[in-house]
PDB file of C-alpha atoms and ligand atoms in Angstrom:
ATOM      1  CA  MET A   1     -52.720 -52.246 -13.081  1.00 95.00           C
ATOM      2  CA  LYS A   2     -55.176 -53.324 -15.797  1.00 96.00           C
ATOM      3  CA  LEU A   3     -58.955 -52.931 -15.804  1.00 98.00           C
ATOM      4  CA  LYS A   4     -60.589 -55.952 -17.424  1.00 98.00           C
ATOM      5  CA  LEU A   5     -63.957 -55.340 -19.069  1.00 98.00           C
ATOM      6  CA  SER A   6     -66.204 -57.985 -20.566  1.00 98.00           C
ATOM      7  CA  ILE A   7     -68.572 -56.121 -22.872  1.00 98.00           C
ATOM      8  CA  ARG A   8     -71.711 -57.572 -24.375  1.00 98.00           C
ATOM      9  CA  ARG A   9     -71.733 -56.992 -28.098  1.00 97.00           C
ATOM     10  CA  GLN A  10     -74.987 -58.252 -29.542  1.00 90.00           C
ATOM     11  CA  ASP A  11     -74.869 -62.050 -29.075  1.00 91.00           C
ATOM     12  CA  ARG A  12     -71.359 -62.368 -27.631  1.00 97.00           C
ATOM     13  CA  PHE A  13     -69.101 -60.984 -24.916  1.00 98.00           C
ATOM     14  CA  GLU A  14     -65.727 -59.478 -25.757  1.00 98.00           C
ATOM     15  CA  THR A  15     -63.027 -58.888 -23.157  1.00 98.00           C
ATOM     16  CA  PHE A  16     -60.749 -55.836 -23.204  1.00 98.00           C
ATOM     17  CA  GLU A  17     -57.877 -54.776 -20.973  1.00 98.00           C
ATOM     18  CA  VAL A  18     -57.390 -51.094 -20.264  1.00 98.00           C
ATOM     19  CA  PRO A  19     -54.407 -49.605 -18.394  1.00 98.00           C
ATOM     20  CA  TYR A  20     -55.799 -48.059 -15.209  1.00 97.00           C
ATOM     21  CA  LYS A  21     -55.083 -44.376 -14.578  1.00 97.00           C
ATOM     22  CA  GLU A  22     -55.810 -42.560 -11.337  1.00 97.00           C
ATOM     23  CA  GLY A  23     -59.304 -41.052 -11.329  1.00 97.00           C
ATOM     24  CA  MET A  24     -60.430 -43.127 -14.317  1.00 98.00           C
ATOM     25  CA  THR A  25     -64.159 -43.793 -14.652  1.00 98.00           C
ATOM     26  CA  LEU A  26     -65.727 -46.721 -16.483  1.00 98.00           C
ATOM     27  CA  LEU A  27     -66.712 -44.254 -19.206  1.00 98.00           C
ATOM     28  CA  ASP A  28     -63.051 -43.209 -19.560  1.00 98.00           C
ATOM     29  CA  ALA A  29     -62.202 -46.894 -20.014  1.00 98.00           C
ATOM     30  CA  LEU A  30     -64.751 -47.247 -22.831  1.00 98.00           C
ATOM     31  CA  LYS A  31     -63.354 -44.123 -24.485  1.00 98.00           C
ATOM     32  CA  TYR A  32     -59.861 -45.648 -24.262  1.00 98.00           C
ATOM     33  CA  ILE A  33     -61.077 -48.842 -25.941  1.00 98.00           C
ATOM     34  CA  LYS A  34     -62.750 -46.843 -28.707  1.00 98.00           C
ATOM     35  CA  GLU A  35     -59.691 -44.710 -29.320  1.00 98.00           C
ATOM     36  CA  TYR A  36     -56.906 -47.297 -29.029  1.00 98.00           C
ATOM     37  CA  ILE A  37     -58.365 -50.801 -29.417  1.00 98.00           C
ATOM     38  CA  ASP A  38     -61.688 -50.997 -31.269  1.00 98.00           C
ATOM     39  CA  PRO A  39     -63.239 -47.890 -32.854  1.00 98.00           C
ATOM     40  CA  SER A  40     -66.408 -49.840 -33.646  1.00 98.00           C
ATOM     41  CA  LEU A  41     -67.434 -50.124 -29.968  1.00 98.00           C
ATOM     42  CA  ALA A  42     -70.784 -48.337 -29.534  1.00 98.00           C
ATOM     43  CA  PHE A  43     -71.880 -46.554 -26.339  1.00 98.00           C
ATOM     44  CA  ARG A  44     -73.620 -43.285 -25.499  1.00 98.00           C
ATOM     45  CA  GLN A  45     -72.215 -40.381 -23.519  1.00 98.00           C
ATOM     46  CA  PHE A  46     -72.466 -36.628 -23.548  1.00 97.00           C
ATOM     47  CA  CYS A  47     -71.962 -34.566 -20.395  1.00 98.00           C
ATOM     48  CA  GLY A  48     -69.503 -36.761 -18.497  1.00 97.00           C
ATOM     49  CA  ALA A  49     -70.917 -35.301 -15.284  1.00 97.00           C
ATOM     50  CA  GLY A  50     -74.035 -37.273 -14.319  1.00 97.00           C
ATOM     51  CA  ILE A  51     -76.383 -34.701 -15.821  1.00 97.00           C
ATOM     52  CA  CYS A  52     -77.529 -35.831 -19.273  1.00 97.00           C
ATOM     53  CA  GLY A  53     -78.529 -39.412 -18.372  1.00 96.00           C
ATOM     54  CA  THR A  54     -77.210 -40.930 -21.603  1.00 97.00           C
ATOM     55  CA  CYS A  55     -74.412 -43.179 -20.326  1.00 98.00           C
ATOM     56  CA  ALA A  56     -76.348 -45.624 -18.115  1.00 98.00           C
ATOM     57  CA  VAL A  57     -75.446 -49.289 -18.671  1.00 98.00           C
ATOM     58  CA  ASN A  58     -75.566 -52.446 -16.569  1.00 98.00           C
ATOM     59  CA  VAL A  59     -72.366 -52.914 -14.585  1.00 98.00           C
ATOM     60  CA  ASN A  60     -72.208 -56.454 -13.230  1.00 98.00           C
ATOM     61  CA  GLY A  61     -75.976 -56.584 -13.668  1.00 97.00           C
ATOM     62  CA  PHE A  62     -76.827 -53.292 -11.949  1.00 98.00           C
ATOM     63  CA  PRO A  63     -77.664 -50.053 -13.816  1.00 98.00           C
ATOM     64  CA  LYS A  64     -75.100 -47.280 -13.329  1.00 98.00           C
ATOM     65  CA  LEU A  65     -74.170 -43.935 -14.841  1.00 98.00           C
ATOM     66  CA  ILE A  66     -70.690 -44.938 -15.951  1.00 98.00           C
ATOM     67  CA  CYS A  67     -69.403 -41.361 -16.201  1.00 98.00           C
ATOM     68  CA  LYS A  68     -69.749 -41.215 -12.397  1.00 98.00           C
ATOM     69  CA  GLU A  69     -68.477 -44.730 -11.704  1.00 98.00           C
ATOM     70  CA  GLN A  70     -64.858 -44.807 -10.563  1.00 98.00           C
ATOM     71  CA  ALA A  71     -62.939 -47.692 -12.140  1.00 98.00           C
ATOM     72  CA  LEU A  72     -60.521 -48.354  -9.263  1.00 98.00           C
ATOM     73  CA  SER A  73     -62.549 -50.933  -7.327  1.00 98.00           C
ATOM     74  CA  TYR A  74     -63.246 -52.822 -10.564  1.00 98.00           C
ATOM     75  CA  ALA A  75     -59.577 -52.729 -11.592  1.00 97.00           C
ATOM     76  CA  LEU A  76     -58.657 -54.350  -8.270  1.00 97.00           C
ATOM     77  CA  GLU A  77     -60.871 -57.350  -9.089  1.00 96.00           C
ATOM     78  CA  GLU A  78     -59.379 -60.478 -10.669  1.00 94.00           C
ATOM     79  CA  SER A  79     -62.457 -61.204 -12.756  1.00 97.00           C
ATOM     80  CA  PRO A  80     -63.581 -58.896 -15.565  1.00 98.00           C
ATOM     81  CA  THR A  81     -66.286 -56.308 -14.933  1.00 98.00           C
ATOM     82  CA  VAL A  82     -69.290 -57.116 -17.091  1.00 98.00           C
ATOM     83  CA  LEU A  83     -70.867 -54.248 -19.042  1.00 98.00           C
ATOM     84  CA  GLU A  84     -74.193 -54.829 -20.780  1.00 98.00           C
ATOM     85  CA  PRO A  85     -76.888 -52.621 -22.280  1.00 98.00           C
ATOM     86  CA  LEU A  86     -79.803 -51.724 -20.001  1.00 97.00           C
ATOM     87  CA  ASN A  87     -82.771 -54.117 -19.909  1.00 96.00           C
ATOM     88  CA  ASN A  88     -86.335 -53.563 -21.090  1.00 94.00           C
ATOM     89  CA  ALA A  89     -85.363 -51.795 -24.315  1.00 94.00           C
ATOM     90  CA  GLU A  90     -84.277 -52.804 -27.782  1.00 94.00           C
ATOM     91  CA  ILE A  91     -80.550 -52.938 -28.362  1.00 96.00           C
ATOM     92  CA  VAL A  92     -79.343 -50.739 -31.194  1.00 97.00           C
ATOM     93  CA  LYS A  93     -75.697 -51.801 -31.022  1.00 98.00           C
ATOM     94  CA  ASP A  94     -73.359 -52.961 -28.229  1.00 98.00           C
ATOM     95  CA  LEU A  95     -74.266 -50.779 -25.193  1.00 98.00           C
ATOM     96  CA  VAL A  96     -76.668 -48.479 -27.044  1.00 98.00           C
ATOM     97  CA  ILE A  97     -80.398 -48.990 -26.507  1.00 97.00           C
ATOM     98  CA  ASP A  98     -83.465 -47.473 -28.122  1.00 95.00           C
ATOM     99  CA  THR A  99     -85.627 -45.644 -25.557  1.00 92.00           C
ATOM    100  CA  SER A 100     -87.885 -43.955 -28.099  1.00 91.00           C
ATOM    101  CA  ASN A 101     -90.892 -45.978 -26.870  1.00 87.00           C
ATOM    102  CA  MET A 102     -90.769 -44.056 -23.617  1.00 87.00           C
ATOM    103  CA  SER A 103     -90.420 -40.683 -25.380  1.00 87.00           C
ATOM    104  CA  HIS A 104     -93.432 -41.534 -27.545  1.00 88.00           C
ATOM    105  CA  ARG A 105     -95.411 -42.595 -24.488  1.00 85.00           C
ATOM    106  CA  ILE A 106     -94.648 -39.336 -22.680  1.00 85.00           C
ATOM    107  CA  LYS A 107     -95.534 -37.280 -25.769  1.00 85.00           C
ATOM    108  CA  ALA A 108     -98.756 -39.218 -26.311  1.00 86.00           C
ATOM    109  CA  TYR A 109     -99.730 -38.499 -22.698  1.00 84.00           C
ATOM    110  CA  LYS A 110     -99.769 -34.765 -23.476  1.00 82.00           C
ATOM    111  CA  ALA A 111     -97.334 -34.183 -20.655  1.00 81.00           C
ATOM    112  CA  TRP A 112     -97.742 -30.486 -20.208  1.00 83.00           C
ATOM    113  CA  ILE A 113     -99.441 -28.274 -17.632  1.00 84.00           C
ATOM    114  CA  THR A 114    -102.810 -26.636 -18.334  1.00 85.00           C
ATOM    115  CA  PRO A 115    -102.756 -23.843 -15.732  1.00 86.00           C
ATOM    116  CA  VAL A 116    -105.769 -22.980 -13.595  1.00 87.00           C
ATOM    117  CA  GLU A 117    -106.851 -19.378 -13.985  1.00 79.00           C
ATOM    118  CA  ASN A 118    -106.387 -18.046 -10.436  1.00 80.00           C
ATOM    119  CA  ASN A 119    -102.984 -17.542  -8.832  1.00 80.00           C
ATOM    120  CA  LEU A 120    -103.070 -20.689  -6.749  1.00 84.00           C
ATOM    121  CA  LYS A 121    -100.112 -21.190  -4.407  1.00 86.00           C
ATOM    122  CA  ILE A 122     -98.809 -24.583  -3.291  1.00 88.00           C
ATOM    123  CA  ASN A 123     -97.298 -25.415   0.076  1.00 90.00           C
ATOM    124  CA  GLN A 124     -93.574 -25.812   0.642  1.00 93.00           C
ATOM    125  CA  GLU A 125     -93.730 -29.576   1.155  1.00 91.00           C
ATOM    126  CA  LEU A 126     -95.414 -30.205  -2.194  1.00 91.00           C
ATOM    127  CA  SER A 127     -93.127 -27.735  -3.900  1.00 92.00           C
ATOM    128  CA  LYS A 128     -90.093 -29.636  -2.559  1.00 92.00           C
ATOM    129  CA  LYS A 129     -91.476 -32.985  -3.736  1.00 90.00           C
ATOM    130  CA  ILE A 130     -92.144 -31.650  -7.227  1.00 91.00           C
ATOM    131  CA  GLU A 131     -88.645 -30.213  -7.323  1.00 91.00           C
ATOM    132  CA  GLU A 132     -87.065 -33.512  -6.233  1.00 91.00           C
ATOM    133  CA  ALA A 133     -89.005 -35.482  -8.862  1.00 92.00           C
ATOM    134  CA  SER A 134     -87.864 -33.025 -11.494  1.00 91.00           C
ATOM    135  CA  ASP A 135     -84.264 -34.097 -10.765  1.00 94.00           C
ATOM    136  CA  CYS A 136     -85.010 -37.078 -13.035  1.00 95.00           C
ATOM    137  CA  ILE A 137     -82.515 -37.072 -15.909  1.00 96.00           C
ATOM    138  CA  LEU A 138     -84.355 -39.719 -17.978  1.00 95.00           C
ATOM    139  CA  CYS A 139     -81.431 -42.106 -17.656  1.00 97.00           C
ATOM    140  CA  TYR A 140     -83.691 -45.192 -17.937  1.00 97.00           C
ATOM    141  CA  ALA A 141     -81.933 -46.991 -15.049  1.00 97.00           C
ATOM    142  CA  CYS A 142     -85.151 -47.444 -13.037  1.00 97.00           C
ATOM    143  CA  GLN A 143     -87.109 -48.473 -16.109  1.00 96.00           C
ATOM    144  CA  SER A 144     -84.553 -51.108 -17.004  1.00 96.00           C
ATOM    145  CA  PHE A 145     -84.523 -52.561 -13.478  1.00 96.00           C
ATOM    146  CA  CYS A 146     -88.316 -52.745 -13.025  1.00 96.00           C
ATOM    147  CA  PRO A 147     -89.683 -56.309 -13.234  1.00 94.00           C
ATOM    148  CA  GLU A 148     -93.105 -55.069 -14.377  1.00 93.00           C
ATOM    149  CA  VAL A 149     -92.012 -53.056 -17.412  1.00 90.00           C
ATOM    150  CA  THR A 150     -92.025 -56.197 -19.541  1.00 83.00           C
ATOM    151  CA  ASP A 151     -95.804 -55.933 -19.253  1.00 68.00           C
ATOM    152  CA  LYS A 152     -96.581 -53.533 -22.100  1.00 69.00           C
ATOM    153  CA  ASP A 153     -99.482 -51.930 -20.180  1.00 77.00           C
ATOM    154  CA  TYR A 154     -97.240 -50.646 -17.425  1.00 86.00           C
ATOM    155  CA  ALA A 155     -95.745 -47.232 -18.078  1.00 89.00           C
ATOM    156  CA  GLY A 156     -93.049 -47.866 -15.474  1.00 92.00           C
ATOM    157  CA  PRO A 157     -91.168 -45.896 -12.820  1.00 95.00           C
ATOM    158  CA  LEU A 158     -89.550 -43.420 -15.213  1.00 94.00           C
ATOM    159  CA  PHE A 159     -92.967 -42.320 -16.441  1.00 92.00           C
ATOM    160  CA  PHE A 160     -94.300 -41.631 -12.942  1.00 91.00           C
ATOM    161  CA  ALA A 161     -91.103 -39.987 -11.733  1.00 92.00           C
ATOM    162  CA  LYS A 162     -90.795 -37.690 -14.726  1.00 90.00           C
ATOM    163  CA  LEU A 163     -94.493 -36.828 -14.817  1.00 91.00           C
ATOM    164  CA  TYR A 164     -95.069 -36.775 -11.040  1.00 91.00           C
ATOM    165  CA  ARG A 165     -96.023 -33.105 -11.078  1.00 91.00           C
ATOM    166  CA  LEU A 166     -98.861 -33.697 -13.531  1.00 91.00           C
ATOM    167  CA  PHE A 167    -100.644 -35.873 -10.967  1.00 91.00           C
ATOM    168  CA  VAL A 168    -100.209 -33.727  -7.869  1.00 92.00           C
ATOM    169  CA  ASP A 169     -99.881 -30.069  -8.790  1.00 91.00           C
ATOM    170  CA  PRO A 170    -103.205 -28.290  -8.095  1.00 91.00           C
ATOM    171  CA  ARG A 171    -102.109 -25.497 -10.445  1.00 91.00           C
ATOM    172  CA  ASP A 172    -102.691 -27.946 -13.303  1.00 90.00           C
ATOM    173  CA  ARG A 173    -106.333 -28.149 -14.327  1.00 90.00           C
ATOM    174  CA  GLU A 174    -106.061 -31.816 -15.309  1.00 90.00           C
ATOM    175  CA  HIS A 175    -104.133 -33.175 -12.326  1.00 91.00           C
ATOM    176  CA  ASP A 176    -107.000 -34.793 -10.409  1.00 90.00           C
ATOM    177  CA  ILE A 177    -108.399 -36.511 -13.522  1.00 90.00           C
ATOM    178  CA  ARG A 178    -104.947 -37.795 -14.425  1.00 89.00           C
ATOM    179  CA  LEU A 179    -104.450 -39.083 -10.879  1.00 90.00           C
ATOM    180  CA  LEU A 180    -107.791 -40.891 -10.834  1.00 88.00           C
ATOM    181  CA  GLU A 181    -107.104 -42.499 -14.199  1.00 87.00           C
ATOM    182  CA  ALA A 182    -103.593 -43.499 -13.152  1.00 85.00           C
ATOM    183  CA  LYS A 183    -104.858 -45.069  -9.943  1.00 83.00           C
ATOM    184  CA  ASP A 184    -107.457 -47.049 -11.872  1.00 79.00           C
ATOM    185  CA  THR A 185    -105.094 -48.392 -14.485  1.00 75.00           C
ATOM    186  CA  LEU A 186    -101.532 -47.237 -14.974  1.00 76.00           C
ATOM    187  CA  ILE A 187    -100.073 -47.608 -11.485  1.00 85.00           C
ATOM    188  CA  LEU A 188    -101.719 -50.854 -10.447  1.00 84.00           C
ATOM    189  CA  HIS A 189     -98.951 -52.959 -11.972  1.00 88.00           C
ATOM    190  CA  CYS A 190     -96.388 -51.631  -9.494  1.00 92.00           C
ATOM    191  CA  LEU A 191     -95.259 -54.321  -7.032  1.00 93.00           C
ATOM    192  CA  SER A 192     -93.750 -51.767  -4.671  1.00 94.00           C
ATOM    193  CA  CYS A 193     -90.526 -53.778  -4.775  1.00 97.00           C
ATOM    194  CA  ASN A 194     -88.316 -50.664  -4.504  1.00 97.00           C
ATOM    195  CA  LYS A 195     -85.934 -51.877  -7.203  1.00 97.00           C
ATOM    196  CA  CYS A 196     -86.352 -48.574  -9.046  1.00 97.00           C
ATOM    197  CA  ASN A 197     -85.483 -46.624  -5.886  1.00 97.00           C
ATOM    198  CA  ASN A 198     -82.255 -48.591  -5.578  1.00 97.00           C
ATOM    199  CA  ALA A 199     -81.371 -48.128  -9.245  1.00 97.00           C
ATOM    200  CA  CYS A 200     -81.944 -44.373  -9.448  1.00 97.00           C
ATOM    201  CA  PRO A 201     -78.639 -42.443  -9.441  1.00 96.00           C
ATOM    202  CA  LYS A 202     -80.400 -39.146  -8.665  1.00 95.00           C
ATOM    203  CA  GLU A 203     -82.320 -40.177  -5.524  1.00 94.00           C
ATOM    204  CA  VAL A 204     -85.631 -39.486  -7.237  1.00 95.00           C
ATOM    205  CA  LYS A 205     -87.190 -42.574  -5.584  1.00 95.00           C
ATOM    206  CA  PRO A 206     -89.854 -43.487  -8.150  1.00 96.00           C
ATOM    207  CA  ALA A 207     -91.327 -46.302  -5.998  1.00 96.00           C
ATOM    208  CA  THR A 208     -91.881 -43.875  -3.128  1.00 95.00           C
ATOM    209  CA  LEU A 209     -93.534 -41.356  -5.469  1.00 94.00           C
ATOM    210  CA  ILE A 210     -95.775 -44.089  -6.891  1.00 94.00           C
ATOM    211  CA  ARG A 211     -96.820 -45.168  -3.374  1.00 94.00           C
ATOM    212  CA  GLU A 212     -97.631 -41.555  -2.539  1.00 91.00           C
ATOM    213  CA  LEU A 213     -99.776 -41.268  -5.663  1.00 91.00           C
ATOM    214  CA  LEU A 214    -101.648 -44.443  -4.751  1.00 89.00           C
ATOM    215  CA  ASP A 215    -102.219 -43.239  -1.186  1.00 87.00           C
ATOM    216  CA  SER A 216    -103.314 -39.726  -2.133  1.00 83.00           C
TER     217      SER A 216
HETATM  218  S1  SF4 B   1     -91.455 -50.452  -7.165  1.00 87.26           S
HETATM  219 FE1  SF4 B   1     -92.904 -50.620  -8.870  1.00 87.26          FE
HETATM  220  S2  SF4 B   1     -92.081 -49.270 -10.448  1.00 87.26           S
HETATM  221 FE2  SF4 B   1     -90.435 -49.652  -8.970  1.00 87.26          FE
HETATM  222  S3  SF4 B   1     -89.299 -51.391  -9.785  1.00 87.26           S
HETATM  223 FE3  SF4 B   1     -90.830 -52.240  -8.378  1.00 87.26          FE
HETATM  224  S4  SF4 B   1     -92.595 -52.683  -9.700  1.00 87.26           S
HETATM  225 FE4  SF4 B   1     -91.279 -51.322 -10.859  1.00 87.26          FE
HETATM  226  S1  SF4 B   2     -86.182 -41.672 -11.921  1.00 87.26           S
HETATM  227 FE1  SF4 B   2     -83.991 -41.871 -11.558  1.00 87.26          FE
HETATM  228  S2  SF4 B   2     -83.424 -43.807 -12.523  1.00 87.26           S
HETATM  229 FE2  SF4 B   2     -85.414 -43.240 -13.317  1.00 87.26          FE
HETATM  230  S3  SF4 B   2     -84.957 -42.185 -15.229  1.00 87.26           S
HETATM  231 FE3  SF4 B   2     -85.160 -40.628 -13.625  1.00 87.26          FE
HETATM  232  S4  SF4 B   2     -83.081 -40.318 -12.869  1.00 87.26           S
HETATM  233 FE4  SF4 B   2     -83.046 -42.211 -14.029  1.00 87.26          FE
HETATM  234  S1  FES B   3     -72.463 -38.846 -19.773  1.00 87.26           S
HETATM  235 FE1  FES B   3     -74.103 -37.601 -19.048  1.00 87.26          FE
HETATM  236  S2  FES B   3     -74.839 -38.664 -17.320  1.00 87.26           S
HETATM  237 FE2  FES B   3     -73.107 -39.808 -17.920  1.00 87.26          FE
END
């Protein structure tokens, strides 16, 4: 059985056929192409285990971590599986995008905790929410799928998921000011369409977190 992949390479699509092996992931298929067919194919990967967030690409138009995406169902299809770089970012080459804008935005936001002086404790529910938001692996899937990110003023779902704690943790001296500012400006672009929730491979649910921030 052959897995057919149609890969966007700058302004064209190129189709490759990869012999399917049991347990193969889409990332394994790209590695096969790079090793045996075209060493110039560019894609990112590191952990191979859904942890580092570097391998996300669009698979038939939907963002996926391809190291966790089994190839079998795609190999059974007649038509090629289409792989494209994520949206809402500049393409560096083939499937590689430049997400440095987001890193700069997070750095510029001074995204660190300024602790209050007393030993304030937080309740279990809030602690759990902060923990769940911190599962974000910065894969950019939500950001690429958000229809509002094209508006340069909107920081996007990744920003609010990754920095969720800074808006809600009472142990941070700045949290209430940040929340007020965000509610006045940053978050208002969100359409609450839930696309980011659907795209997130780690169940972080950015749209739900954003709604909670707006309602708090
Ligand atoms: S819910 Fe908001 S942040 Fe999420 S994709 Fe829709 S507009 Fe973007
Ligand atoms: S919130 Fe989810 S989809 Fe968005 S960057 Fe984090 S892990 Fe990826
Ligand atoms: S290679 Fe690390 S998440 Fe896929």
